[in-house]
mmCIF file of C-alpha atoms in Angstrom:
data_model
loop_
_atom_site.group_PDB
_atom_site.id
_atom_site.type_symbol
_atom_site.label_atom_id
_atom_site.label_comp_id
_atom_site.label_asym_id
_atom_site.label_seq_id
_atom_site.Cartn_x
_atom_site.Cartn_y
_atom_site.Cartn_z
ATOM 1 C CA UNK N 293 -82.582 81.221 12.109
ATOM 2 C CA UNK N 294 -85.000 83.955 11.544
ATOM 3 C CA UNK N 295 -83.957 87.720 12.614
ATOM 4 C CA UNK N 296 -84.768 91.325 12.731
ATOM 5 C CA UNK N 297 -85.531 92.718 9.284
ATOM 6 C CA UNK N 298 -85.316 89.191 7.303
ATOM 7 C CA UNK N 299 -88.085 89.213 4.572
ATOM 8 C CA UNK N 300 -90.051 86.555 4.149
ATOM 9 C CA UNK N 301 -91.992 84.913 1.229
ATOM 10 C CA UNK N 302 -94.731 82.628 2.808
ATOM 11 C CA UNK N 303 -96.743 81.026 0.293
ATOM 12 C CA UNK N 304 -99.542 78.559 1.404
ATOM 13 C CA UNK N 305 -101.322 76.124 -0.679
ATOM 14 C CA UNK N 306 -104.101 74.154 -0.272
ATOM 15 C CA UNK N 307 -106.386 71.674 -2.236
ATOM 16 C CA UNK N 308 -108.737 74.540 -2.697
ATOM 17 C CA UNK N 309 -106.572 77.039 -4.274
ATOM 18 C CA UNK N 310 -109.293 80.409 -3.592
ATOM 19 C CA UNK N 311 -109.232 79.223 0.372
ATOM 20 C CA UNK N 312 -105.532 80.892 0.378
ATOM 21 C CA UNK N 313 -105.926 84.054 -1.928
ATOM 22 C CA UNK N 314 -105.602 86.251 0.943
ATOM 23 C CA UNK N 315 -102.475 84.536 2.436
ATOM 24 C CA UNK N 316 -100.461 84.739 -0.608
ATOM 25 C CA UNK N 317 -99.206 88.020 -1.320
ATOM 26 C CA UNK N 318 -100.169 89.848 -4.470
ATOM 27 C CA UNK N 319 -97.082 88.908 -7.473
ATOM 28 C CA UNK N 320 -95.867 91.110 -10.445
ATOM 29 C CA UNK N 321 -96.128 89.319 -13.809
ATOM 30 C CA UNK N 322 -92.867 90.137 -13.962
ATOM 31 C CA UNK N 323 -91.135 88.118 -10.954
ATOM 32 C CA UNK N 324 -87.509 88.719 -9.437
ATOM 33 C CA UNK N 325 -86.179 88.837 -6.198
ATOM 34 C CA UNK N 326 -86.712 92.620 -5.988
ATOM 35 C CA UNK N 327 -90.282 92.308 -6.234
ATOM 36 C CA UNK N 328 -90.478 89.425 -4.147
ATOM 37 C CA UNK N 329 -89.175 91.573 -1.397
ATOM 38 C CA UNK N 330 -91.434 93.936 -1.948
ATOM 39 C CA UNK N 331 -94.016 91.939 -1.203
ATOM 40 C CA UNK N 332 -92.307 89.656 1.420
ATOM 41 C CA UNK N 333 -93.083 89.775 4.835
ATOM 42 C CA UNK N 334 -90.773 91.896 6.789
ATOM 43 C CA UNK N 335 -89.989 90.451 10.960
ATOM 44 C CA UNK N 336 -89.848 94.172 12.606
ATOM 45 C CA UNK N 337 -88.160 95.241 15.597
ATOM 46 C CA UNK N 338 -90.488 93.017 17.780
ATOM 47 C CA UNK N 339 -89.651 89.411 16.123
ATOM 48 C CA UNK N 340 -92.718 89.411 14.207
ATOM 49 C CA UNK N 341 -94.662 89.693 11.644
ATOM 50 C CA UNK N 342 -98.367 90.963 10.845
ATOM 51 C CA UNK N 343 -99.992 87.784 8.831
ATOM 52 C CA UNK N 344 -103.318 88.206 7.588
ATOM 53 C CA UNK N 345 -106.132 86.951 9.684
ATOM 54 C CA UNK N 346 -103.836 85.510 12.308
ATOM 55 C CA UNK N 347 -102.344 88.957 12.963
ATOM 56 C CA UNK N 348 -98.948 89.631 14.757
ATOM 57 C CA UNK N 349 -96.649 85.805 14.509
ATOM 58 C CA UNK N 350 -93.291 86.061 16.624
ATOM 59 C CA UNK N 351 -90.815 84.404 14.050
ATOM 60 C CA UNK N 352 -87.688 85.807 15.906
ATOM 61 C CA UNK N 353 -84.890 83.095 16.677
ATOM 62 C CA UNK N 354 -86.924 79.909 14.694
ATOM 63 C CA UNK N 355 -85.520 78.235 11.905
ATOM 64 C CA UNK N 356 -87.269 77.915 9.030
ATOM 65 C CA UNK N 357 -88.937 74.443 9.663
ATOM 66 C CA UNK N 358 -90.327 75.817 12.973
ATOM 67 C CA UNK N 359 -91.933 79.013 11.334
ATOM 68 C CA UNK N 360 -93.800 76.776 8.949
ATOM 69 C CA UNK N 361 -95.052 74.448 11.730
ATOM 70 C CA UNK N 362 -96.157 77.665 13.589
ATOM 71 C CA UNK N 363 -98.058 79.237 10.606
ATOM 72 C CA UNK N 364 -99.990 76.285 9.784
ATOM 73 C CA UNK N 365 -100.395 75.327 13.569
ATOM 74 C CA UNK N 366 -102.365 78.821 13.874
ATOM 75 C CA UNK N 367 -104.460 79.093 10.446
ATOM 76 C CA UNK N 368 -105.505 75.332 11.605
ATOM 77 C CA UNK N 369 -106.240 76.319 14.948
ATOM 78 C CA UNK N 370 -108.194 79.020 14.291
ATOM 79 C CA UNK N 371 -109.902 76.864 11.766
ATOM 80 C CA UNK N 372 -109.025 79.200 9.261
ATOM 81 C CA UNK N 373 -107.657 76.395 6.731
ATOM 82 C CA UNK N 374 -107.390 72.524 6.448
ATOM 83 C CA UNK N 375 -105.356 70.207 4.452
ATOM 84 C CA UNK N 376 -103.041 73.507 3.652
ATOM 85 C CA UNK N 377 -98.957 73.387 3.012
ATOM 86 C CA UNK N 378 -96.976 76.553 4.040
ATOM 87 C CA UNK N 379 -93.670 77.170 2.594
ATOM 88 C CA UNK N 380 -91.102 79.342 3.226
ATOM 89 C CA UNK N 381 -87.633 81.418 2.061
ATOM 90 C CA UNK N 382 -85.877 83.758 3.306
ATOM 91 C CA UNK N 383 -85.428 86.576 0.431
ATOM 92 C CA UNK N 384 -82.443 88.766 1.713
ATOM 93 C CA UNK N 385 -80.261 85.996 2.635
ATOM 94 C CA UNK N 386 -76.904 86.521 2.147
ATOM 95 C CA UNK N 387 -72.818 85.087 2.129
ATOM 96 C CA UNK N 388 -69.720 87.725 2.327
ATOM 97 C CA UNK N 389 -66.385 85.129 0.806
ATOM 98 C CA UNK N 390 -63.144 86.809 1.216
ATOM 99 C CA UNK N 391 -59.995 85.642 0.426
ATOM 100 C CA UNK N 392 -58.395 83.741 -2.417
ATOM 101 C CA UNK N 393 -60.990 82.875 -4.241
ATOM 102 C CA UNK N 394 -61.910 84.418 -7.814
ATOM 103 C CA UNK N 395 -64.400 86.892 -7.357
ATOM 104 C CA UNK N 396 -64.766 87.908 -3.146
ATOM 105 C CA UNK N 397 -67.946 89.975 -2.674
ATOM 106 C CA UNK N 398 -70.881 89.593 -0.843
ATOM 107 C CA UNK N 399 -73.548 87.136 -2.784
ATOM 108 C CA UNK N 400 -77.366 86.792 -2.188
ATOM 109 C CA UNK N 401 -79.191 83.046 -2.313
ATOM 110 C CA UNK N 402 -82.574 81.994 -2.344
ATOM 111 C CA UNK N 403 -81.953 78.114 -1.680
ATOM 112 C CA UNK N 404 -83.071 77.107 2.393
ATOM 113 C CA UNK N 405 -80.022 74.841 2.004
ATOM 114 C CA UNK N 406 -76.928 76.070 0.775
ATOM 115 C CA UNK N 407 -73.857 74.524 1.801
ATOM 116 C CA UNK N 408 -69.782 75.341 1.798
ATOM 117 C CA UNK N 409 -69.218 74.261 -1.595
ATOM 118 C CA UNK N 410 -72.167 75.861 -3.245
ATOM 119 C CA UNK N 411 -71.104 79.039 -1.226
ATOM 120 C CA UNK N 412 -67.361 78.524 -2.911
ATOM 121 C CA UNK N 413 -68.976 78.130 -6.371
ATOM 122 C CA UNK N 414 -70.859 81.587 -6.023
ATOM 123 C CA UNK N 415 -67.218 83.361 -6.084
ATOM 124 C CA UNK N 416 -65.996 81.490 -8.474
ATOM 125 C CA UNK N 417 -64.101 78.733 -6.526
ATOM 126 C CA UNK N 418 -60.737 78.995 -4.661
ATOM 127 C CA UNK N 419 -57.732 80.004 -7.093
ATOM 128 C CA UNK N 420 -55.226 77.751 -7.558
ATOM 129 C CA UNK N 421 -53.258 79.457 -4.839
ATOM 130 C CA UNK N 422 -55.860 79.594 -2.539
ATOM 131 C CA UNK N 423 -55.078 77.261 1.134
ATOM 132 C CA UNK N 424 -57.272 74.404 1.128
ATOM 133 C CA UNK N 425 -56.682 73.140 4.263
ATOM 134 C CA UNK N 426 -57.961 76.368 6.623
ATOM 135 C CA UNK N 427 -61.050 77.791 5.478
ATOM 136 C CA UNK N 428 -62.739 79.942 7.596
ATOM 137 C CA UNK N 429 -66.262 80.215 8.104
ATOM 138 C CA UNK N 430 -67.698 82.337 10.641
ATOM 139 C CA UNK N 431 -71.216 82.731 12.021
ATOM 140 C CA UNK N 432 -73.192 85.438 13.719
ATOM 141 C CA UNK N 433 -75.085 83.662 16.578
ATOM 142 C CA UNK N 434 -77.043 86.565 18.064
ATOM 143 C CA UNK N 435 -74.625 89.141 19.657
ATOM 144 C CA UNK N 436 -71.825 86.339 19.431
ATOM 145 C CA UNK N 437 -69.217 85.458 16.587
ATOM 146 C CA UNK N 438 -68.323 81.441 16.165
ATOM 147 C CA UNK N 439 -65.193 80.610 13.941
ATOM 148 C CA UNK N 440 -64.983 77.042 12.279
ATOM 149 C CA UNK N 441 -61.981 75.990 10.775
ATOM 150 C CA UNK N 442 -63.113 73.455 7.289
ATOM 151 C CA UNK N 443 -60.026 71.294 5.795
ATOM 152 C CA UNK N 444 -61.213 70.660 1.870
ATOM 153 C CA UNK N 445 -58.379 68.141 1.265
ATOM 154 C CA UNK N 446 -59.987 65.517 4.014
ATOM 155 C CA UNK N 447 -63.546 64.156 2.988
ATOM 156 C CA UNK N 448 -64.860 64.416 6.621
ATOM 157 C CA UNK N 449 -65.448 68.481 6.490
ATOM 158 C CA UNK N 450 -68.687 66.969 4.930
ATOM 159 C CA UNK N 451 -69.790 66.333 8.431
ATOM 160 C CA UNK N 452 -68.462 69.450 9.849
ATOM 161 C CA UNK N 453 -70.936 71.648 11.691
ATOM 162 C CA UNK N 454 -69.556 74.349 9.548
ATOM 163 C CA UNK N 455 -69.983 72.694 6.001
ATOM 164 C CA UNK N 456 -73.521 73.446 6.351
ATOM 165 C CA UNK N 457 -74.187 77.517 5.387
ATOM 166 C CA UNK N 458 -77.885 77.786 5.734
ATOM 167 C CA UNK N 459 -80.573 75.057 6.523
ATOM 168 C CA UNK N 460 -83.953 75.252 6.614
ATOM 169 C CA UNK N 461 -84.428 72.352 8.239
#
């Protein structure tokens, strides 16, 4: 879900490739995330952010999927583009794993979808010590904390509401 201060990279693409020139942020020949936030779109204080010839877009509390639908919704409805694709990531997305696991720390992701065991693999994986059956994940839901409890040794965490980390679906 998008928030306050995410940064955006939008990139649009169409069959006509000059029609969406002024859509797509100027890029470094040198690309890495630090420059892509630097020229991401940044949701302010309001819930939006100021697109070019649309204006000011209220992203605030849509997921990913939605924001794309609402981008291309208004460039087509202004008549502004046709036959376009908009795509989107999230550039200052990021996962804090504590606990018994080899390397805790906070890690940064690009993917839309990123899941518990991709998460895991960023810090190394649980140690050989670490409790299998109780992992914790907990999400920020607005102003509100939810706790989910995953067990790794049963096969149905897969379908776990918590299994899933990010998705930009």
């Amino acid at each position: 879900i998008i928030k306050v201060d995410d940064i955006l990279k939008i990139d649009i693409s169409s069959p006509i490739p000059e029609s969406v020139l002024q859509y797509n942020r100027s890029k470094s020949s040198i690309s890495s995330i630090e420059v892509e936030k630097l020229y991401g779109y940044t949701v302010n204080n309001k819930g939006s952010i100021t697109f070019p010839e649309i204006g000011e877009i209220f992203l605030k509390g849509y997921s990913i999927s939605e924001a794309k639908k609402i981008i291309h919704d208004e460039l087509s409805k202004r008549k502004l583009l046709t036959n376009h694709v908009v795509q989107i990531k999230i550039l200052n997305s990021y996962v804090t794993i504590l606990g018994d696991v080899k390397s805790p720390g906070r890690y940064s992701y690009l993917e839309n979808n990123i899941n518990l065991l991709n998460v895991l693999g960023l810090a190394g994986d649980l140690n050989i010590t670490g409790d299998r059956k109780d992992i914790k994940i907990i999400r920020e839901s607005g102003n509100n904390k939810i706790i989910g409890s995953i067990d790794l040794t049963n096969s149905s965490y897969i379908n776990s509401e918590f299994y899933q980390i990010m998705s930009g679906d």
